[in-house]
Short mmCIF file of C-alpha atoms in Angstrom, two decimals:
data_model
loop_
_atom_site.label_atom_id
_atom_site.label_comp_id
_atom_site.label_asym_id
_atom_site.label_seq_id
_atom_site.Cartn_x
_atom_site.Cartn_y
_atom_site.Cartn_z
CA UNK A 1 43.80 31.42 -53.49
CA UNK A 2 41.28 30.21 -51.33
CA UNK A 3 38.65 28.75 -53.33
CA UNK A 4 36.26 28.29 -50.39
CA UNK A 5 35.72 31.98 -50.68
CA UNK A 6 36.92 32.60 -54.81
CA UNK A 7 33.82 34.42 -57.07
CA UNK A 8 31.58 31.96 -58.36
CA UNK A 9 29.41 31.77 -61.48
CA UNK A 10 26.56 32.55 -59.59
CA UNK A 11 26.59 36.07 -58.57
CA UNK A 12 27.19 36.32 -54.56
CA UNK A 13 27.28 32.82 -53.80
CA UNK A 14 30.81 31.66 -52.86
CA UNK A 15 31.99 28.76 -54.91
CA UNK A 16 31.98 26.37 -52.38
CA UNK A 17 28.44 25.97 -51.94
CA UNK A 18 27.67 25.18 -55.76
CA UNK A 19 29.70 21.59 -55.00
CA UNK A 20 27.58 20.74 -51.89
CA UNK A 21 24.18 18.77 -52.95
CA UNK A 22 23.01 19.91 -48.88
CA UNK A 23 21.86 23.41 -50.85
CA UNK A 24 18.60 23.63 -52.87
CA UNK A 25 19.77 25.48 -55.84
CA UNK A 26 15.73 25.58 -57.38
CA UNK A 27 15.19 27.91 -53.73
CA UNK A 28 18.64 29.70 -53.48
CA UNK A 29 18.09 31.15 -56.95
CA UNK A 30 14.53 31.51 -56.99
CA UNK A 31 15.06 33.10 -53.67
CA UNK A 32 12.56 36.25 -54.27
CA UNK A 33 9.88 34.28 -55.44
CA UNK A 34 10.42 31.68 -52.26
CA UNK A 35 10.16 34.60 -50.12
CA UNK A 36 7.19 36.21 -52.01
CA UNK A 37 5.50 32.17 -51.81
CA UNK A 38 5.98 31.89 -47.92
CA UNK A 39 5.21 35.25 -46.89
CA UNK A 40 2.01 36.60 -48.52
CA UNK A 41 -1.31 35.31 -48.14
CA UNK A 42 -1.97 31.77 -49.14
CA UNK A 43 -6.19 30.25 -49.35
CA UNK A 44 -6.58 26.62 -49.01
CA UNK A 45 -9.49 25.46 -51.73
CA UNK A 46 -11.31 22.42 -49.56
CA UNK A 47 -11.67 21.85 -46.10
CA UNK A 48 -12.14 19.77 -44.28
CA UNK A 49 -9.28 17.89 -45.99
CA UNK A 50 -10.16 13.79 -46.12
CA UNK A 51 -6.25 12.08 -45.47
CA UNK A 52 -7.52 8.80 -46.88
CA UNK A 53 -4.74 7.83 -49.59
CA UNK A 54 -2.15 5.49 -49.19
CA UNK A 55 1.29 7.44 -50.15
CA UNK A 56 2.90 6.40 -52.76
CA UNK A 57 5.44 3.03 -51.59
CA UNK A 58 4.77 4.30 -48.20
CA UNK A 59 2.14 1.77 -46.51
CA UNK A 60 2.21 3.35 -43.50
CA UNK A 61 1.19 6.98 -44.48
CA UNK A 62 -2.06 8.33 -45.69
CA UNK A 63 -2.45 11.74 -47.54
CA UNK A 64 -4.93 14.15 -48.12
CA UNK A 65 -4.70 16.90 -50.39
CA UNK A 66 -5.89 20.49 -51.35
CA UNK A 67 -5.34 23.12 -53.93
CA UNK A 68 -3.99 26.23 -52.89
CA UNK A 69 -3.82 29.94 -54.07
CA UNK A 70 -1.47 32.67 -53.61
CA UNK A 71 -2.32 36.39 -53.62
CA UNK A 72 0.42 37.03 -55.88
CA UNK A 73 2.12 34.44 -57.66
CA UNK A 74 0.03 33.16 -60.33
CA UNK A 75 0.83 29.29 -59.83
CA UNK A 76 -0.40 26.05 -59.11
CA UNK A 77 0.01 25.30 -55.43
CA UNK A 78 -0.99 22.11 -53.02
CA UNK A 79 -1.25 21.73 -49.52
CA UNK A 80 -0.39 18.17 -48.14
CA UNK A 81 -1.74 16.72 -45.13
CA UNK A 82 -0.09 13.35 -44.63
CA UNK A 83 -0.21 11.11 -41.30
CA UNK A 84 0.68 7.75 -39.91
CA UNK A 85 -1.25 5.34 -39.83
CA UNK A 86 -0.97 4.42 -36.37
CA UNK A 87 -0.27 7.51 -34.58
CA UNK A 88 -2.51 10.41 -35.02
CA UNK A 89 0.43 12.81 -33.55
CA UNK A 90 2.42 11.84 -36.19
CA UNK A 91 1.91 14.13 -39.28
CA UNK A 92 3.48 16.32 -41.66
CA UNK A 93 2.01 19.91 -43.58
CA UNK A 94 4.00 20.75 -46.58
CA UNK A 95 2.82 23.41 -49.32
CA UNK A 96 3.90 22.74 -52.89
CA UNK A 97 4.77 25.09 -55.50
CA UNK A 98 5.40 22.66 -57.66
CA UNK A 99 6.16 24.64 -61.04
CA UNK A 100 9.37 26.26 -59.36
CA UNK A 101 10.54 23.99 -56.58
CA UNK A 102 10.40 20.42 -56.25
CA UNK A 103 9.96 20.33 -52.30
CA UNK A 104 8.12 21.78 -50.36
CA UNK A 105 8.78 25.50 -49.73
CA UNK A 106 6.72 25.20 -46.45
CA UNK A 107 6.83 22.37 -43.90
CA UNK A 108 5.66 21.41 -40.48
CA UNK A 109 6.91 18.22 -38.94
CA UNK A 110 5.38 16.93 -35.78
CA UNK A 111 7.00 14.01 -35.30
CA UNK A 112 10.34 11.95 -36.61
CA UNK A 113 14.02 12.67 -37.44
CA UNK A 114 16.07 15.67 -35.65
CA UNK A 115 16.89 17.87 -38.41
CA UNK A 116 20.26 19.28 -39.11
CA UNK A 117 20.67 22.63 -39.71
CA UNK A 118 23.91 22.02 -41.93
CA UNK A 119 25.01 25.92 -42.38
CA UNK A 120 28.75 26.14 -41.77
CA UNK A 121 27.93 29.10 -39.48
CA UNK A 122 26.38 27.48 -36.91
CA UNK A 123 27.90 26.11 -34.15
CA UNK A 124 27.83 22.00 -34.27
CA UNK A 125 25.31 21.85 -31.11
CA UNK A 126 23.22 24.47 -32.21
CA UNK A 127 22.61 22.53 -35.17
CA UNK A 128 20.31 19.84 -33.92
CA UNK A 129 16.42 20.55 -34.16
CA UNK A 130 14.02 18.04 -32.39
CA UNK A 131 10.62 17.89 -33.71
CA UNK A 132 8.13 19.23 -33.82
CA UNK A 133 9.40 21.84 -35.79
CA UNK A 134 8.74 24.44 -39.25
CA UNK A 135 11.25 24.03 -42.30
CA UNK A 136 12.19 26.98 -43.85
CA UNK A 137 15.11 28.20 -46.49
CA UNK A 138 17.44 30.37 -45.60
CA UNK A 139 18.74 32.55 -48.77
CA UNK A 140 21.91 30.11 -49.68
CA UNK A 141 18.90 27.57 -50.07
CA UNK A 142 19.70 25.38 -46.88
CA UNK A 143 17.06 24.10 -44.99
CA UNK A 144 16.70 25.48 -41.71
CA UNK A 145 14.19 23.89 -38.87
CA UNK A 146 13.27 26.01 -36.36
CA UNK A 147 10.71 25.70 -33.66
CA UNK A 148 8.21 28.77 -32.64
CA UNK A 149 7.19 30.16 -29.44
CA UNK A 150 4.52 27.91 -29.12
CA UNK A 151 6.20 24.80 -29.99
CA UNK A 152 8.95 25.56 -27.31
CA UNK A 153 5.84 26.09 -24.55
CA UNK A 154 5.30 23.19 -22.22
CA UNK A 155 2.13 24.57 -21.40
CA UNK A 156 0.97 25.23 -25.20
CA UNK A 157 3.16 21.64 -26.84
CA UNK A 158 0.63 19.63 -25.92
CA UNK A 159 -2.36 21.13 -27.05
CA UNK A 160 -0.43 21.71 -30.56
CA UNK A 161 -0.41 17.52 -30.63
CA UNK A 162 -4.00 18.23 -32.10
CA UNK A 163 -3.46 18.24 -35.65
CA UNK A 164 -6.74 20.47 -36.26
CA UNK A 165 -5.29 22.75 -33.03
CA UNK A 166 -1.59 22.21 -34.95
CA UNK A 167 -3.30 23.45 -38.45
CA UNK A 168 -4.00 26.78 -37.11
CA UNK A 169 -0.98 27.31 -35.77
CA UNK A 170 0.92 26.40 -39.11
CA UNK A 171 -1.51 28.46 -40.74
CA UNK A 172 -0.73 31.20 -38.37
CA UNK A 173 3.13 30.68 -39.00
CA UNK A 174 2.93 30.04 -42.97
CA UNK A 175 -0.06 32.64 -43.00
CA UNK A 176 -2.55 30.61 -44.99
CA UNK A 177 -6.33 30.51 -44.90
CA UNK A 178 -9.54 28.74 -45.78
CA UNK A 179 -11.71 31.24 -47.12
CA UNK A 180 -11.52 34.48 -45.90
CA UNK A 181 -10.32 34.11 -42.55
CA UNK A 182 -10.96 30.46 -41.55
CA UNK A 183 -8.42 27.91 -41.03
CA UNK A 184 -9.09 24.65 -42.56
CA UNK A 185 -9.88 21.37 -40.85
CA UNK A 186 -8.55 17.85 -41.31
CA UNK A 187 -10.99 14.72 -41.67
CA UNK A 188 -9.37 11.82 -40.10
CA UNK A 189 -12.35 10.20 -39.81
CA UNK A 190 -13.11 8.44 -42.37
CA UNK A 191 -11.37 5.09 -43.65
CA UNK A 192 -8.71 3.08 -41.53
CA UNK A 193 -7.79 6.60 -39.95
CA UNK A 194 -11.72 6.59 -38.12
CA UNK A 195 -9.72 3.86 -35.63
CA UNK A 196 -8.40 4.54 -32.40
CA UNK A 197 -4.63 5.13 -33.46
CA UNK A 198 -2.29 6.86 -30.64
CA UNK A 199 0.38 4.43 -30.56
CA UNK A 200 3.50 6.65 -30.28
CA UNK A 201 5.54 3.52 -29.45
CA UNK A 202 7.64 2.38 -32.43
CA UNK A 203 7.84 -0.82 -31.15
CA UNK A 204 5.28 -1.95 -29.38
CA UNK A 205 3.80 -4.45 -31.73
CA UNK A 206 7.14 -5.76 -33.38
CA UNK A 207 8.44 -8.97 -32.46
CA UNK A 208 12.18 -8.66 -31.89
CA UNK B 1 49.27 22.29 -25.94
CA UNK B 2 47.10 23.92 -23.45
CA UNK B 3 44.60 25.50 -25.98
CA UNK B 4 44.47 22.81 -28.28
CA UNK B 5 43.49 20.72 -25.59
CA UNK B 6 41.07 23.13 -24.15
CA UNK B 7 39.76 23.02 -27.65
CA UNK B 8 39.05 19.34 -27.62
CA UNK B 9 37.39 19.75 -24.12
CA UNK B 10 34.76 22.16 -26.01
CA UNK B 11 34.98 19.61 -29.14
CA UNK B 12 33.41 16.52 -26.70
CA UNK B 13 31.21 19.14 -24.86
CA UNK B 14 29.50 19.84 -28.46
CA UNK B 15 29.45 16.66 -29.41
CA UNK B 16 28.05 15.09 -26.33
CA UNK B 17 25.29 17.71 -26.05
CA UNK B 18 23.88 16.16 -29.21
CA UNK B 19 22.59 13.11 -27.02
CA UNK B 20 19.29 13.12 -26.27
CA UNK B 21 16.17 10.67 -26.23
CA UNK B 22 12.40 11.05 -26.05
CA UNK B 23 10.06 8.70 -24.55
CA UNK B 24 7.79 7.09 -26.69
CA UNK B 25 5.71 4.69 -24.27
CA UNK B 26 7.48 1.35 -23.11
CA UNK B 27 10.87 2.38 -25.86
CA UNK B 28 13.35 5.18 -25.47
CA UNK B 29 14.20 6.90 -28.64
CA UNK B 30 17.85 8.18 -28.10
CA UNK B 31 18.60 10.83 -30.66
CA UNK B 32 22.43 10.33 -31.26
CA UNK B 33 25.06 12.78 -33.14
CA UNK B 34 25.24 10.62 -36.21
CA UNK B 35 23.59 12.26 -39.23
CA UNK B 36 22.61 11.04 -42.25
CA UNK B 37 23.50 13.30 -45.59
CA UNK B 38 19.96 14.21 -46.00
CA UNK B 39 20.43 16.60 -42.28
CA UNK B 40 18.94 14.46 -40.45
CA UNK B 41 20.14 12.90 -37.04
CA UNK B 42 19.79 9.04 -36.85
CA UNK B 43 17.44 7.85 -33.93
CA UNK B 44 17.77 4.59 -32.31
CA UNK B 45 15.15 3.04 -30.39
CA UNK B 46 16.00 1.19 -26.79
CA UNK B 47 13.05 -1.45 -25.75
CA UNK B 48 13.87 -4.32 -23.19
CA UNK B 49 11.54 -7.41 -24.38
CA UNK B 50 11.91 -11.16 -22.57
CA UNK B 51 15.01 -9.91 -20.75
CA UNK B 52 16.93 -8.71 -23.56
CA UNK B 53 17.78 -5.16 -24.06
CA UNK B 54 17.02 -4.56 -28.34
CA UNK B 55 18.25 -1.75 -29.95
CA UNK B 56 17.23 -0.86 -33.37
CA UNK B 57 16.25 2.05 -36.07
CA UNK B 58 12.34 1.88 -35.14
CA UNK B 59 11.24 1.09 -38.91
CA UNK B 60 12.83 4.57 -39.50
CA UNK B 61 14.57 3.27 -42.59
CA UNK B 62 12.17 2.11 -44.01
CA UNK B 63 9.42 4.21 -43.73
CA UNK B 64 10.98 7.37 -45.69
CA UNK B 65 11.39 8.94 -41.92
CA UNK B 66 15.32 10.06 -43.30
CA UNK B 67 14.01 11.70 -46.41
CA UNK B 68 16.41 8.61 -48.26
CA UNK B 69 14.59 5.42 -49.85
CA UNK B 70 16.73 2.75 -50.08
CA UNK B 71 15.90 1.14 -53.56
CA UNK B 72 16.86 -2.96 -53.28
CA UNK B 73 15.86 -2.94 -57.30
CA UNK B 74 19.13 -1.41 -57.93
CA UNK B 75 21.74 -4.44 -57.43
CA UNK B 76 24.78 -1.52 -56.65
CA UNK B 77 22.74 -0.49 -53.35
CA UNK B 78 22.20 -4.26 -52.79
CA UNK B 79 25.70 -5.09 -52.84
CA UNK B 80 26.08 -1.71 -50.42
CA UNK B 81 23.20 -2.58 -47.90
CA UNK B 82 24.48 -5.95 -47.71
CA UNK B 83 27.99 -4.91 -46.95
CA UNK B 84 27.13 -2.82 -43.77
CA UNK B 85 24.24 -5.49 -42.73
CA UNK B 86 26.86 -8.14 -42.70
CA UNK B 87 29.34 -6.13 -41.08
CA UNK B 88 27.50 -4.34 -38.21
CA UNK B 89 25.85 -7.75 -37.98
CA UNK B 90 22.03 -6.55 -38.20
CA UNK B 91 19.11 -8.77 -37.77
CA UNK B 92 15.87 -7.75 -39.54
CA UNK B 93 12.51 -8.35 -38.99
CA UNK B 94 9.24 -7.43 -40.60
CA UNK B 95 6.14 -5.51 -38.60
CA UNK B 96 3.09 -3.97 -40.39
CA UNK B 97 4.82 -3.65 -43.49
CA UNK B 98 8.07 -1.76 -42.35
CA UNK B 99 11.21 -3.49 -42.37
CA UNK B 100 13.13 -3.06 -38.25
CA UNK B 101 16.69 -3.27 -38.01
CA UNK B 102 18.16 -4.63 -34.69
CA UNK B 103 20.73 -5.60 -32.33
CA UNK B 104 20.16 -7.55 -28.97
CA UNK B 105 21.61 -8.69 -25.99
CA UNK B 106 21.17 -9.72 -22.39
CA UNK B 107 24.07 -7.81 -20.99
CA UNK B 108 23.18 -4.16 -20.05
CA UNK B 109 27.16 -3.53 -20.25
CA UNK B 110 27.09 -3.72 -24.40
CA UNK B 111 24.35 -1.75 -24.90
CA UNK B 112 26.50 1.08 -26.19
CA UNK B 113 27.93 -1.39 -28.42
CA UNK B 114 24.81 -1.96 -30.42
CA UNK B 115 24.23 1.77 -29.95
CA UNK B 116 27.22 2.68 -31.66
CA UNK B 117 26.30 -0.38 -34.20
CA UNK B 118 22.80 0.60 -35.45
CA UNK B 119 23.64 4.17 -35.42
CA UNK B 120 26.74 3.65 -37.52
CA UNK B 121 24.64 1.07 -39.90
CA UNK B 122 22.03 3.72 -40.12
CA UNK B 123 23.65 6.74 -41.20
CA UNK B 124 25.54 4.56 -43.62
CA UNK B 125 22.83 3.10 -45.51
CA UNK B 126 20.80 6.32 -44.92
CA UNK B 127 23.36 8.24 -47.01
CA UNK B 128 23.72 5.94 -49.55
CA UNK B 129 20.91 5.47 -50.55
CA UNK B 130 20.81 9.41 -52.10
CA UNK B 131 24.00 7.98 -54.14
CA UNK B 132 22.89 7.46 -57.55
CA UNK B 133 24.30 4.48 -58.27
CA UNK B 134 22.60 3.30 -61.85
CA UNK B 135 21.85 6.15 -64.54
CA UNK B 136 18.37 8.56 -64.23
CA UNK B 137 17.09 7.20 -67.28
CA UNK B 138 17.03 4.14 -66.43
CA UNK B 139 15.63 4.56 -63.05
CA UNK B 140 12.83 6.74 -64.21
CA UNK B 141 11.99 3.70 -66.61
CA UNK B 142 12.00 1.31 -63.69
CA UNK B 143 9.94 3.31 -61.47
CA UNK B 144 7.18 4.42 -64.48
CA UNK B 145 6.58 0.98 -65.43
CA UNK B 146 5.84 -0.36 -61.84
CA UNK B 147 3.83 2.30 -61.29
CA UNK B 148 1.81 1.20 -64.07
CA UNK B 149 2.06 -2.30 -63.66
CA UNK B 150 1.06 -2.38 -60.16
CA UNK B 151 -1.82 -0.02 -60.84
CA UNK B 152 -3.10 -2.68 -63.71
CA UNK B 153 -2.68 -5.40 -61.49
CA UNK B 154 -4.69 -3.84 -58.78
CA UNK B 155 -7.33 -2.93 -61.39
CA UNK B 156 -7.59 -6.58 -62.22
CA UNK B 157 -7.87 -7.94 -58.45
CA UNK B 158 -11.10 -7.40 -56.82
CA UNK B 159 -11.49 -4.85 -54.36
CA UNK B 160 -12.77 -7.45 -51.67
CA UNK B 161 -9.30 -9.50 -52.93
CA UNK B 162 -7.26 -7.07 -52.27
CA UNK B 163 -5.33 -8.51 -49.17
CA UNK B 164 -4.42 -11.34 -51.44
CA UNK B 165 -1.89 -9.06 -53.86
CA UNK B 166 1.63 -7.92 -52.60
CA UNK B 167 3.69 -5.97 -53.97
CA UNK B 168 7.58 -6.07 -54.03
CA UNK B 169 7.37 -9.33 -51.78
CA UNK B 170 9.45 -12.64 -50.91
CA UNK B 171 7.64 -15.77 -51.00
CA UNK B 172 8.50 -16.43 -47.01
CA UNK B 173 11.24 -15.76 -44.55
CA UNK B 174 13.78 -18.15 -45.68
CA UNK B 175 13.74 -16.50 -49.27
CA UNK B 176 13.61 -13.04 -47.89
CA UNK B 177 15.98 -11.68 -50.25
CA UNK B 178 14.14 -13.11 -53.47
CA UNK B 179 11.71 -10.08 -54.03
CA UNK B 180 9.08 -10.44 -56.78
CA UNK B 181 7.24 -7.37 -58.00
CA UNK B 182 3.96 -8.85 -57.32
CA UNK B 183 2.54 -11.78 -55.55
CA UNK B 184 -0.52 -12.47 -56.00
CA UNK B 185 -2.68 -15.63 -53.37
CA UNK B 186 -5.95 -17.73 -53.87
CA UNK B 187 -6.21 -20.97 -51.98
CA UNK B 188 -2.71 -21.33 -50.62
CA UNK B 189 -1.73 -21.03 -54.39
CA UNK B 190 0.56 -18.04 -55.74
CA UNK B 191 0.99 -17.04 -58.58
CA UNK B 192 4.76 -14.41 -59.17
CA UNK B 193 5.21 -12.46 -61.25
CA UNK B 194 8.43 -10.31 -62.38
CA UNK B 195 8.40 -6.95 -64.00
CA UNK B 196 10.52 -6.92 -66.99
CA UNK B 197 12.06 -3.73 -68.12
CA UNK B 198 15.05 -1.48 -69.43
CA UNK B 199 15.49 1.53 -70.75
CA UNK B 200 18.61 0.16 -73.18
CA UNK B 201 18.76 -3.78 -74.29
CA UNK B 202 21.61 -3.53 -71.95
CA UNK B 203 19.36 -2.93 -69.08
CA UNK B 204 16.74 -4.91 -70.20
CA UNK B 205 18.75 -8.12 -70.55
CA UNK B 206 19.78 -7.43 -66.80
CA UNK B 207 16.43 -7.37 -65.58
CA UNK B 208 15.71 -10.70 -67.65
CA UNK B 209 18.62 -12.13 -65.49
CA UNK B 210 17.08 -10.71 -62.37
CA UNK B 211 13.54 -12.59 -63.42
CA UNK B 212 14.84 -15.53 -64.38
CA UNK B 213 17.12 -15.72 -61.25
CA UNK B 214 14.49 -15.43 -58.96
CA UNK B 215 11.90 -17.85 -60.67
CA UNK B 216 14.83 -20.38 -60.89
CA UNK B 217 15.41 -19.69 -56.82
CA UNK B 218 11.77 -20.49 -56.05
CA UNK B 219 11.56 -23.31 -58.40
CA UNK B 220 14.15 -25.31 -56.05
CA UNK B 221 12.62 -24.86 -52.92
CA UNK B 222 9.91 -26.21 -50.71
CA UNK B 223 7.19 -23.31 -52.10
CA UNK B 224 7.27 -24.80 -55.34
CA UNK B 225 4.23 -26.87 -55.02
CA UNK B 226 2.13 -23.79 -53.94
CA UNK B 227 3.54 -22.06 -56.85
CA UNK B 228 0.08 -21.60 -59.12
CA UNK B 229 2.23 -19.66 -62.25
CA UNK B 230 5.38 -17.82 -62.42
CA UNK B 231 4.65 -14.77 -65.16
CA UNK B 232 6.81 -12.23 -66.68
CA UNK B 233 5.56 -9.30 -67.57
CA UNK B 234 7.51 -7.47 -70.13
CA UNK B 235 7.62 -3.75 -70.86
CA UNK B 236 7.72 -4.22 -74.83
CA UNK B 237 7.10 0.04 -74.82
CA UNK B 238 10.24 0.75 -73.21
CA UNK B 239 13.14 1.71 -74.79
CA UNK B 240 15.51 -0.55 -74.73
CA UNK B 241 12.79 -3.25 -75.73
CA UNK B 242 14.62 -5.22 -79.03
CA UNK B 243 13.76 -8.50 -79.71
CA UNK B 244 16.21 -9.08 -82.02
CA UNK B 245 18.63 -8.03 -79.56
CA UNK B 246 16.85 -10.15 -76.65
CA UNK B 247 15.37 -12.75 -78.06
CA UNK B 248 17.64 -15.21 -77.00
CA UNK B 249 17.26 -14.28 -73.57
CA UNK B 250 13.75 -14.24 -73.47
CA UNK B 251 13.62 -17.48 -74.79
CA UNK B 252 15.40 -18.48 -71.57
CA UNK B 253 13.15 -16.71 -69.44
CA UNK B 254 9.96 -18.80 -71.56
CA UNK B 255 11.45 -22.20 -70.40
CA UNK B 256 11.32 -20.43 -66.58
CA UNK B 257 8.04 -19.31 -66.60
CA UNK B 258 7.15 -22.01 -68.43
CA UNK B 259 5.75 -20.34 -71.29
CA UNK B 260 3.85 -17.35 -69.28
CA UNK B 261 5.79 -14.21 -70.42
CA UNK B 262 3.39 -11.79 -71.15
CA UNK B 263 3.97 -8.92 -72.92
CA UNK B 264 2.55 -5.39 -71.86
CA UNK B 265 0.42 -4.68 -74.76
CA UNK B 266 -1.22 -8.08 -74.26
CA UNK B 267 -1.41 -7.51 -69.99
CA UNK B 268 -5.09 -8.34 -70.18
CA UNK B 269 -4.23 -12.04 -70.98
CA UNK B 270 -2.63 -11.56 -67.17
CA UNK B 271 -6.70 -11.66 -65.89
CA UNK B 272 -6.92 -15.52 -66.22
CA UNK B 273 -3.98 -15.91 -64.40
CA UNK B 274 -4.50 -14.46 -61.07
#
């Protein structure tokens, strides 16, 4: 028998997927309600969003936060806003649904780690994802990076290194709101983030 | 034969179109094939500084860029980390908080070499750190009660004194590997102090070891005269938190601290201490 393929507890998900920890079992059987979360309209609470926190054990990241509704599911959400503290063009959006899934079922990434799109389907060098890039599910609950139009645009890529020009375009992409029909804005002036910080060389002040 | 080794030609074609690099001012960032288990591809950062060529993981470890936090409080992922740090032969050094792990050399021939090292070294520590090496429960406890801990001791520090408290710090570089929970500096004077916790008397008795370990480590070297107090603070709310049980042991840790273990519920007498 082969039991990559044999009929698993879980009703159309081939066995060998429930042994692999690269699968988000909250997402792949919450999978409606993941679609339902990303796809309908979602309204950001506060803008402009302050990132003044210092994450939690990170030092070198600060947060902001807001609360977020959906039009249909009746939850608590909460949009993140998180960027280094040295490099303004490094930052992350993730939204929160925090009652069903424990990561975020929405992400942007502009900056960081190549992700691997680890689905046995794709070929090996299709697989690698620079950033910037969007993280999304895909319905056996691995997460896929992909990049948009935009982000694959040398003329429109640099403009998108704007986080308040980047917002709108996640907003765009994860349709979410402020208000209405506003997008919202991110304050990074205020606290250590008000400085001059566009150092996008890892190393530059490390003494080796 | 033919196929299979037509096969292999597409095998190294795949693989080698994973290489690729971005260039991040004066360093090249040179995104390899190696992945870590959380689907991530390791990065390693190429910078030539005084004539020598240094490869290393740009703080990327450290700074929670792999989605995997290596946790040094757990002695299985010590003994881990230091097996592929000895073995790849890393060198470490500290910048704005982050921890960098490096390689150098003068000769532009080897740089592969330390490619192929800090990648390797990387992805290995990378994935396992995700392993879970000691039990939830008892990591949960260990995380809640320096979260708590850490929050009272910032309460207690003024906010103008707040450069002069550290958390999860060695004393200097020659003691790197002796970590205390919290450090805390007034006129070249420290005061360390050790979280004590467990969530079985199993556990607990282990982390007395760990405290008194350290203290004793300090104790013999040349810090010891800027050594203000050494203080244990002890989680008497956790579960695994029975004196009968550990009260020999805590006796021992007394005679380290020199009388200056301090049990949560009386934290406040920590104030005169710092």
């Amino acid at each position: 028998m082969n039991t990559s393929t044999a009929e698993s507890p879980v009703r159309n998900v081939p066995r060998h997927y429930l042994f692999m920890s690269k699968f988000n079992n909250q997402i792949r059987t919450g999978f409606k309600t993941y679609t339902e979360l990303k796809v309908k309209r979602k309204t950001v609470l506060v803008s402009p969003i302050d990132v003044l926190k210092t994450k939690d054990r990170h030092p070198s990241l600060r947060v902001g936060h807001s609360n977020v509704t959906h039009q249909t599911v009746k939850k608590n959400l909460n949009f993140e806003v998180e960027v280094k503290i040295d490099n303004s063009k490094d930052f992350k959006f993730k939204i929160f649904c925090s009652d069903l899934f424990e990561k975020p079922f929405f992400r942007f990434d502009s900056a960081g780690a190549s992700h691997r799109n680890n689905d046995p389907e794709i070929p090996l060098k299709e697989q690698q994802i620079t950033t910037p890039h969007f993280h999304e599910y895909n319905a056996k609950g691995i997460e896929i990076a992909y990049k948009t139009k935009a982000l694959l645009s040398p003329i429109e890529l640099p403009q998108l290194e704007d986080i308040n020009i980047c917002m709108m375009h996640f907003c765009e992409e994860g349709n979410m709101r402020y208000q209405k029909s506003d997008f919202p804005e991110v304050n990074l002036q205020k606290g250590e983030l008000g400085f001059k910080f566009t150092n996008d060389d890892p190393l530059k002040n490390v003494g080796f | 034969m033919k196929e299979l080794l037509t096969i292999f030609k597409n095998i190294k074609e795949e693989f080698c179109s994973l290489w690729t690099f971005k260039e991040r001012g004066g360093t090249l960032e040179i995104i390899t094939p190696y992945t870590t288990t959380s689907n991530k591809f390791v990065s390693v950062f190429l910078t030539i500084k005084n004539k020598e060529f240094i490869v290393s993981d740009g703080g990327w470890l450290s700074d929670n860029t792999y989605e995997t936090t290596p946790d040094f409080e757990d002695d299985v992922f010590g003994k881990v980390f230091s097996y592929y740090k000895n073995y790849y032969d890393i060198k470490t050094v500290k910048a704005a908080e982050l921890d960098y792990y490096f390689k150098k050399t003068t000769k532009k021939e080897l740089i592969p070499n330390l490619v192929f090292d800090i990648a390797n070294f990387v992805s290995a520590i990378s994935s396992s750190s995700q392993i879970q090496f000691i039990d939830v429960r008892e990591k949960e406890e260990k995380s809640r009660f320096n979260k708590q801990a850490n929050n009272f001791l910032t309460g207690l520090v003024p906010k103008t004194d707040k450069p002069n408290l550290y958390f999860r710090k060695s004393v200097n570089d020659n003691l790197r590997s002796i970590k205390f929970s919290a450090i805390a500096t007034k006129n070249n004077q420290m005061t360390l102090i050790n979280y004590v916790t467990g969530s079985t008397p199993e556990y607990f008795i282990g982390s007395i070891g760990k405290a008194n370990i350290t203290f004793e480590v300090v104790n013999k070297s040349t810090v010891k005269e800027h050594i203000k107090h050494k203080v244990a603070l002890i989680n008497d709310k956790a579960p695994g938190f029975d004196k009968n049980k550990l009260y020999v042991y805590l006796e021992q840790l007394e005679s380290s601290t020199n009388k200056h273990n301090i049990l949560w519920h009386q934290r406040d007498k920590l104030k005169t201490l710092i």
